[in-house]
């Protein structure tokens, strides 16, 4: 049984309400509900947190130490410039998978670079909401191998 922290960054609370052509029609609640079911299926649990504030995400990452086994994070636009978020992930030393709904490489140039990716176990981008599910399955498999 693994305990996973799922974090979503700025503006992702708006999912399902605007720009569905980019981010899909599902709300964040829809995504988290599905993810909870997948977690149960693989004998794990998730704790979800969305914040529009850098410091809150950093605090949640710090608090994950000794509580959660791994992190799934969609850092939103923080992905591209937030070194403090990257440092927090490095500091807690928990396996972390970065997820993006859209294919960041097919979008504006500023989205092509992630400051998070080098400290992440891996990155999933462009697969829509299913990216969270693949991240969860991959993280659980990674944790099982480490046991
Ligand atoms: O594709 C992703 O998941 C992103 O992390 C989403 C971020 C963007 O800044 C990244 O480059 C890629 C933006 C999240 C905005 O979410 C919205 C959802 C619905 C309506 C408007 C914004």
Coordinates of N, CA and C and ligand atoms in Angstrom, one line a residue:
X1 N 0.9 -1.2 0.0 CA 0.0 0.0 0.0 C 0.9 1.3 0.0
X2 N 0.8 2.0 -1.1 CA 1.6 3.3 -1.1 C 0.7 4.5 -1.0
X3 N 1.2 5.5 -0.4 CA 0.5 6.7 -0.2 C 1.1 7.8 -1.1
X4 N 0.3 8.3 -2.0 CA 0.8 9.2 -3.1 C 0.2 10.6 -2.9
X5 N 1.0 11.6 -3.1 CA 0.5 13.0 -3.1 C 0.4 13.4 -4.5
X6 N -0.8 13.9 -4.8 CA -1.1 14.5 -6.1 C -1.3 16.0 -6.0
X7 N -0.4 16.7 -6.7 CA -0.4 18.2 -6.6 C -0.7 18.8 -8.0
X8 N -1.6 19.8 -8.0 CA -1.9 20.5 -9.2 C -1.7 22.0 -8.9
X9 N -1.0 22.7 -9.8 CA -0.6 24.1 -9.6 C -1.6 25.1 -10.2
X10 N -1.2 26.3 -10.4 CA -2.0 27.4 -10.7 C -2.9 27.2 -12.0
X11 N -4.2 27.6 -11.8 CA -5.2 27.7 -12.8 C -5.8 26.3 -13.1
X12 N -5.3 25.3 -12.6 CA -5.8 23.9 -12.9 C -7.2 23.7 -12.3
X13 N -7.5 24.6 -11.3 CA -8.9 24.5 -10.7 C -9.9 24.9 -11.8
X14 N -9.5 25.5 -12.9 CA -10.4 26.0 -13.9 C -10.7 24.9 -15.0
X15 N -10.1 23.7 -14.8 CA -10.3 22.7 -15.8 C -11.8 22.4 -16.0
X16 N -12.1 22.2 -17.3 CA -13.5 21.8 -17.6 C -14.3 23.0 -17.9
X17 N -13.8 24.2 -17.5 CA -14.7 25.4 -17.7 C -14.3 26.3 -18.9
X18 N -13.0 26.2 -19.2 CA -12.4 27.1 -20.3 C -11.4 26.3 -21.1
X19 N -11.1 26.8 -22.3 CA -10.1 26.2 -23.2 C -10.2 24.6 -23.2
X20 N -11.4 24.1 -23.4 CA -11.5 22.6 -23.5 C -10.7 22.0 -24.7
X21 N -10.5 22.8 -25.7 CA -9.7 22.3 -26.9 C -8.3 22.1 -26.5
X22 N -7.8 22.7 -25.5 CA -6.4 22.5 -25.0 C -6.4 21.5 -23.8
X23 N -7.3 21.7 -22.9 CA -7.2 21.0 -21.6 C -8.3 19.9 -21.4
X24 N -9.2 19.8 -22.3 CA -10.2 18.8 -22.2 C -11.5 19.3 -21.5
X25 N -12.5 18.4 -21.4 CA -13.8 18.8 -20.8 C -13.9 18.3 -19.3
X26 N -12.9 17.5 -18.9 CA -13.0 17.0 -17.5 C -12.6 18.1 -16.5
X27 N -13.3 18.1 -15.3 CA -12.9 19.0 -14.3 C -11.9 18.3 -13.4
X28 N -11.2 19.1 -12.6 CA -10.2 18.5 -11.7 C -10.8 17.4 -10.8
X29 N -12.1 17.7 -10.3 CA -12.8 16.7 -9.5 C -12.9 15.4 -10.2
X30 N -13.3 15.5 -11.5 CA -13.5 14.3 -12.3 C -12.2 13.5 -12.4
X31 N -11.1 14.2 -12.6 CA -9.8 13.6 -12.7 C -9.4 12.9 -11.4
X32 N -9.6 13.6 -10.3 CA -9.2 13.1 -9.0 C -10.1 11.9 -8.6
X33 N -11.3 12.0 -8.9 CA -12.2 10.8 -8.6 C -11.8 9.6 -9.4
X34 N -11.4 9.7 -10.6 CA -10.9 8.6 -11.4 C -9.6 8.1 -10.8
X35 N -8.7 9.0 -10.5 CA -7.4 8.7 -10.0 C -7.5 7.9 -8.7
X36 N -8.5 8.3 -7.8 CA -8.7 7.6 -6.5 C -9.1 6.1 -6.8
X37 N -9.9 5.9 -7.8 CA -10.3 4.5 -8.2 C -9.2 3.7 -8.7
X38 N -8.3 4.3 -9.5 CA -7.2 3.6 -10.0 C -6.2 3.3 -8.9
X39 N -6.1 4.2 -8.0 CA -5.2 4.0 -6.8 C -5.7 2.8 -6.0
X40 N -7.0 2.8 -5.8 CA -7.6 1.7 -5.0 C -7.3 0.3 -5.7
X41 N -7.5 0.4 -7.0 CA -7.2 -0.8 -7.9 C -5.8 -1.4 -7.7
X42 N -4.9 -0.5 -7.5 CA -3.5 -0.9 -7.4 C -3.0 -0.9 -5.9
X43 N -4.0 -0.9 -5.0 CA -3.7 -1.0 -3.6 C -3.0 0.2 -3.0
X44 N -3.3 1.4 -3.5 CA -2.7 2.6 -3.0 C -3.7 3.7 -2.6
X45 N -3.3 4.8 -2.1 CA -4.2 5.9 -1.8 C -3.6 7.2 -2.3
X46 N -4.5 8.1 -2.6 CA -4.0 9.4 -3.0 C -4.5 10.5 -2.1
X47 N -3.7 11.5 -2.0 CA -4.1 12.8 -1.3 C -3.9 13.9 -2.3
X48 N -5.0 14.6 -2.6 CA -4.9 15.6 -3.7 C -4.9 17.0 -3.1
X49 N -4.1 17.9 -3.7 CA -4.1 19.3 -3.3 C -3.9 20.1 -4.6
X50 N -4.7 21.2 -4.8 CA -4.5 22.1 -5.8 C -4.3 23.5 -5.2
X51 N -3.3 24.2 -5.7 CA -3.1 25.6 -5.2 C -2.6 26.5 -6.3
X52 N -3.0 27.7 -6.2 CA -2.6 28.7 -7.2 C -1.3 29.5 -6.6
X53 N -0.8 29.0 -5.4 CA 0.2 29.7 -4.8 C 1.5 28.8 -4.6
X54 N 2.6 29.4 -5.1 CA 3.9 28.7 -5.1 C 4.2 28.1 -3.7
X55 N 4.1 29.0 -2.7 CA 4.5 28.6 -1.3 C 3.6 27.5 -0.7
X56 N 2.3 27.5 -1.1 CA 1.5 26.4 -0.6 C 1.9 25.0 -1.2
X57 N 2.3 25.1 -2.5 CA 2.7 23.8 -3.1 C 4.0 23.4 -2.5
X58 N 4.9 24.3 -2.2 CA 6.2 24.0 -1.6 C 6.0 23.4 -0.2
X59 N 5.1 24.1 0.6 CA 4.7 23.5 1.9 C 4.2 22.1 1.8
X60 N 3.3 21.9 0.9 CA 2.7 20.5 0.7 C 3.8 19.5 0.4
X61 N 4.8 19.9 -0.4 CA 5.9 19.0 -0.8 C 6.7 18.7 0.5
X62 N 7.0 19.7 1.3 CA 7.8 19.5 2.5 C 7.1 18.6 3.5
X63 N 5.8 18.8 3.6 CA 4.9 18.0 4.5 C 4.8 16.5 4.0
X64 N 5.2 16.3 2.8 CA 5.0 14.9 2.3 C 6.1 14.0 2.8
X65 N 7.2 14.6 3.3 CA 8.3 13.8 3.8 C 7.9 12.9 5.0
X66 N 8.1 11.6 4.9 CA 7.7 10.7 5.9 C 6.3 10.4 6.0
X67 N 5.5 11.0 5.1 CA 4.0 10.7 5.1 C 3.6 10.0 3.8
X68 N 4.2 10.5 2.7 CA 3.8 10.0 1.4 C 5.1 9.3 0.8
X69 N 4.8 8.3 -0.2 CA 5.8 7.6 -0.8 C 6.3 8.2 -2.1
X70 N 5.5 9.0 -2.7 CA 5.8 9.6 -4.0 C 4.9 10.7 -4.3
X71 N 5.2 11.5 -5.3 CA 4.5 12.6 -5.7 C 4.2 12.6 -7.2
X72 N 2.9 13.0 -7.6 CA 2.6 13.3 -9.0 C 2.2 14.7 -9.0
X73 N 2.9 15.5 -9.9 CA 2.6 16.9 -9.9 C 2.5 17.5 -11.3
X74 N 1.4 18.3 -11.4 CA 1.3 19.1 -12.6 C 1.5 20.5 -12.1
X75 N 2.7 21.0 -12.3 CA 3.0 22.3 -11.7 C 2.4 23.5 -12.5
X76 N 1.6 23.3 -13.5 CA 1.1 24.4 -14.3 C 2.3 25.2 -14.9
X77 N 2.1 26.5 -15.0 CA 3.1 27.4 -15.5 C 4.3 27.5 -14.7
X78 N 4.2 27.1 -13.4 CA 5.4 27.1 -12.5 C 6.5 26.1 -13.1
X79 N 6.1 25.2 -13.9 CA 7.0 24.2 -14.5 C 8.1 24.9 -15.2
X80 N 7.8 26.1 -15.8 CA 8.8 26.7 -16.7 C 9.8 27.6 -16.1
X81 N 9.5 28.0 -14.8 CA 10.5 28.9 -14.2 C 10.6 28.8 -12.7
X82 N 9.9 28.0 -12.0 CA 9.9 28.0 -10.5 C 11.0 27.1 -9.9
X83 N 12.1 27.7 -9.7 CA 13.2 27.0 -9.1 C 13.0 26.6 -7.7
X84 N 12.2 27.3 -7.0 CA 11.9 27.0 -5.6 C 11.1 25.7 -5.5
X85 N 10.2 25.5 -6.5 CA 9.5 24.2 -6.5 C 10.4 23.0 -6.8
X86 N 11.3 23.3 -7.7 CA 12.3 22.3 -8.0 C 13.2 21.9 -6.8
X87 N 13.6 23.0 -6.1 CA 14.4 22.8 -4.9 C 13.7 22.0 -3.8
X88 N 12.4 22.2 -3.7 CA 11.6 21.5 -2.7 C 11.5 20.0 -3.1
X89 N 11.3 19.7 -4.4 CA 11.3 18.3 -4.8 C 12.6 17.6 -4.5
X90 N 13.7 18.4 -4.8 CA 15.0 17.8 -4.6 C 15.2 17.6 -3.1
X91 N 14.8 18.5 -2.3 CA 15.0 18.4 -0.8 C 14.3 17.2 -0.2
X92 N 13.0 16.9 -0.6 CA 12.3 15.8 0.1 C 12.7 14.5 -0.5
X93 N 13.4 14.5 -1.6 CA 13.9 13.2 -2.2 C 12.9 12.1 -2.3
X94 N 11.7 12.5 -2.8 CA 10.6 11.5 -3.0 C 10.5 11.3 -4.5
X95 N 10.3 10.1 -5.0 CA 10.1 10.0 -6.5 C 8.9 10.8 -6.9
X96 N 9.1 11.6 -8.0 CA 8.1 12.5 -8.4 C 7.9 12.4 -9.9
X97 N 6.7 12.3 -10.3 CA 6.4 12.3 -11.8 C 5.7 13.6 -12.2
X98 N 6.2 14.3 -13.2 CA 5.6 15.5 -13.7 C 4.6 15.2 -14.8
X99 N 3.4 15.8 -14.7 CA 2.4 15.5 -15.7 C 1.9 16.8 -16.3
X100 N 1.7 16.8 -17.6 CA 1.0 17.9 -18.3 C -0.1 17.4 -19.2
X101 N -1.2 18.0 -19.1 CA -2.4 17.6 -19.9 C -2.1 17.8 -21.4
X102 N -1.6 19.0 -21.7 CA -1.3 19.4 -23.1 C 0.1 18.9 -23.5
X103 N 0.4 18.9 -24.8 CA 1.7 18.6 -25.2 C 2.5 19.9 -25.2
X104 N 3.3 20.1 -24.1 CA 4.0 21.4 -24.0 C 5.0 21.6 -25.1
X105 N 5.4 20.6 -25.7 CA 6.4 20.7 -26.8 C 5.8 21.2 -28.1
X106 N 4.5 21.1 -28.2 CA 3.8 21.5 -29.5 C 3.2 22.9 -29.3
X107 N 3.6 23.5 -28.2 CA 3.0 24.9 -27.9 C 4.0 26.0 -27.9
X108 N 3.8 27.1 -27.3 CA 4.7 28.2 -27.3 C 6.1 27.8 -26.8
X109 N 7.1 28.4 -27.3 CA 8.5 28.1 -26.9 C 8.8 28.1 -25.4
X110 N 8.1 29.0 -24.7 CA 8.4 29.1 -23.3 C 7.9 27.9 -22.5
X111 N 7.0 27.1 -23.1 CA 6.5 25.9 -22.5 C 7.4 24.7 -22.8
X112 N 8.4 24.8 -23.6 CA 9.2 23.7 -24.0 C 10.2 23.3 -23.0
X113 N 10.5 24.2 -22.1 CA 11.5 24.0 -21.0 C 10.9 23.8 -19.7
X114 N 11.3 22.7 -19.0 CA 10.8 22.4 -17.6 C 12.0 22.5 -16.7
X115 N 11.8 23.3 -15.6 CA 12.9 23.3 -14.6 C 12.7 22.2 -13.6
X116 N 11.5 21.5 -13.7 CA 11.2 20.4 -12.8 C 11.7 19.1 -13.3
X117 N 11.6 18.9 -14.7 CA 12.0 17.6 -15.3 C 13.3 17.0 -14.8
X118 N 14.4 17.8 -14.7 CA 15.6 17.2 -14.3 C 15.6 16.5 -12.9
X119 N 14.7 17.0 -12.1 CA 14.7 16.4 -10.7 C 13.5 15.4 -10.6
X120 N 12.8 15.2 -11.6 CA 11.7 14.2 -11.6 C 12.1 12.8 -12.1
X121 N 11.3 11.8 -11.7 CA 11.6 10.5 -12.1 C 11.3 10.4 -13.6
X122 N 10.2 11.1 -14.0 CA 9.9 11.2 -15.4 C 8.8 12.2 -15.7
X123 N 8.5 12.4 -16.9 CA 7.5 13.4 -17.3 C 6.6 12.8 -18.3
X124 N 5.3 13.1 -18.2 CA 4.3 12.7 -19.1 C 3.6 13.9 -19.6
X125 N 3.5 14.1 -20.9 CA 3.0 15.3 -21.5 C 2.1 15.0 -22.7
X126 N 1.0 15.7 -22.8 CA 0.2 15.6 -24.0 C -0.8 14.5 -24.1
X127 N -1.0 13.7 -23.0 CA -1.9 12.6 -23.1 C -3.3 12.9 -22.4
X128 N -3.5 14.2 -22.1 CA -4.7 14.6 -21.5 C -4.8 14.1 -20.1
X129 N -6.0 13.9 -19.6 CA -6.2 13.5 -18.2 C -5.6 12.1 -17.9
X130 N -5.5 11.3 -18.9 CA -5.0 9.9 -18.7 C -3.6 10.0 -18.3
X131 N -2.9 11.1 -18.6 CA -1.5 11.2 -18.1 C -1.3 11.0 -16.6
X132 N -2.3 11.5 -15.8 CA -2.3 11.3 -14.4 C -2.3 9.8 -14.0
X133 N -3.2 9.1 -14.8 CA -3.3 7.6 -14.5 C -2.0 6.9 -14.8
X134 N -1.4 7.2 -16.0 CA -0.2 6.5 -16.3 C 0.9 6.9 -15.3
X135 N 0.9 8.1 -14.8 CA 1.9 8.5 -13.8 C 1.7 7.7 -12.6
X136 N 0.5 7.6 -12.1 CA 0.2 6.8 -10.9 C 0.6 5.3 -11.1
X137 N 0.3 4.7 -12.2 CA 0.7 3.3 -12.4 C 2.2 3.2 -12.4
X138 N 2.9 4.1 -13.1 CA 4.3 4.1 -13.2 C 5.0 4.3 -11.9
X139 N 4.4 5.2 -11.1 CA 5.0 5.5 -9.8 C 4.9 4.3 -8.8
X140 N 3.7 3.7 -8.9 CA 3.5 2.5 -8.0 C 4.4 1.4 -8.4
X141 N 4.6 1.2 -9.7 CA 5.5 0.1 -10.2 C 6.9 0.4 -9.8
X142 N 7.3 1.7 -9.9 CA 8.7 2.1 -9.4 C 8.8 1.8 -7.9
X143 N 7.8 2.1 -7.1 CA 7.9 1.9 -5.7 C 8.0 0.4 -5.3
X144 N 7.2 -0.4 -6.1 CA 7.2 -1.8 -5.8 C 8.6 -2.4 -6.1
X145 N 9.3 -1.9 -7.1 CA 10.6 -2.4 -7.5 C 11.6 -2.1 -6.4
X146 N 11.4 -1.0 -5.8 CA 12.4 -0.5 -4.8 C 12.3 -1.3 -3.5
X147 N 11.1 -1.9 -3.2 CA 10.9 -2.6 -1.9 C 11.8 -3.7 -1.6
Ligands
LIG1 O1 -0.6 21.1 -20.0 C1 -0.5 21.3 -18.8 O2 -1.0 20.5 -18.0 C2 0.1 22.6 -18.3 O3 0.8 22.3 -17.1 C3 -1.1 23.6 -18.0 C4 -0.6 24.9 -17.5 C5 0.4 25.5 -18.5 O4 0.9 26.7 -18.1 C6 1.6 24.6 -18.8 O5 2.4 25.1 -19.7 C7 1.1 23.2 -19.2 C8 -1.8 25.9 -17.5 C9 -2.9 25.4 -16.7 C10 -4.1 26.3 -17.0 O6 -5.3 25.5 -16.8 C11 -6.4 26.0 -17.3 C12 -7.5 25.1 -17.3 C13 -8.7 25.6 -17.9 C14 -8.8 26.8 -18.4 C15 -7.8 27.7 -18.3 C16 -6.6 27.3 -17.8

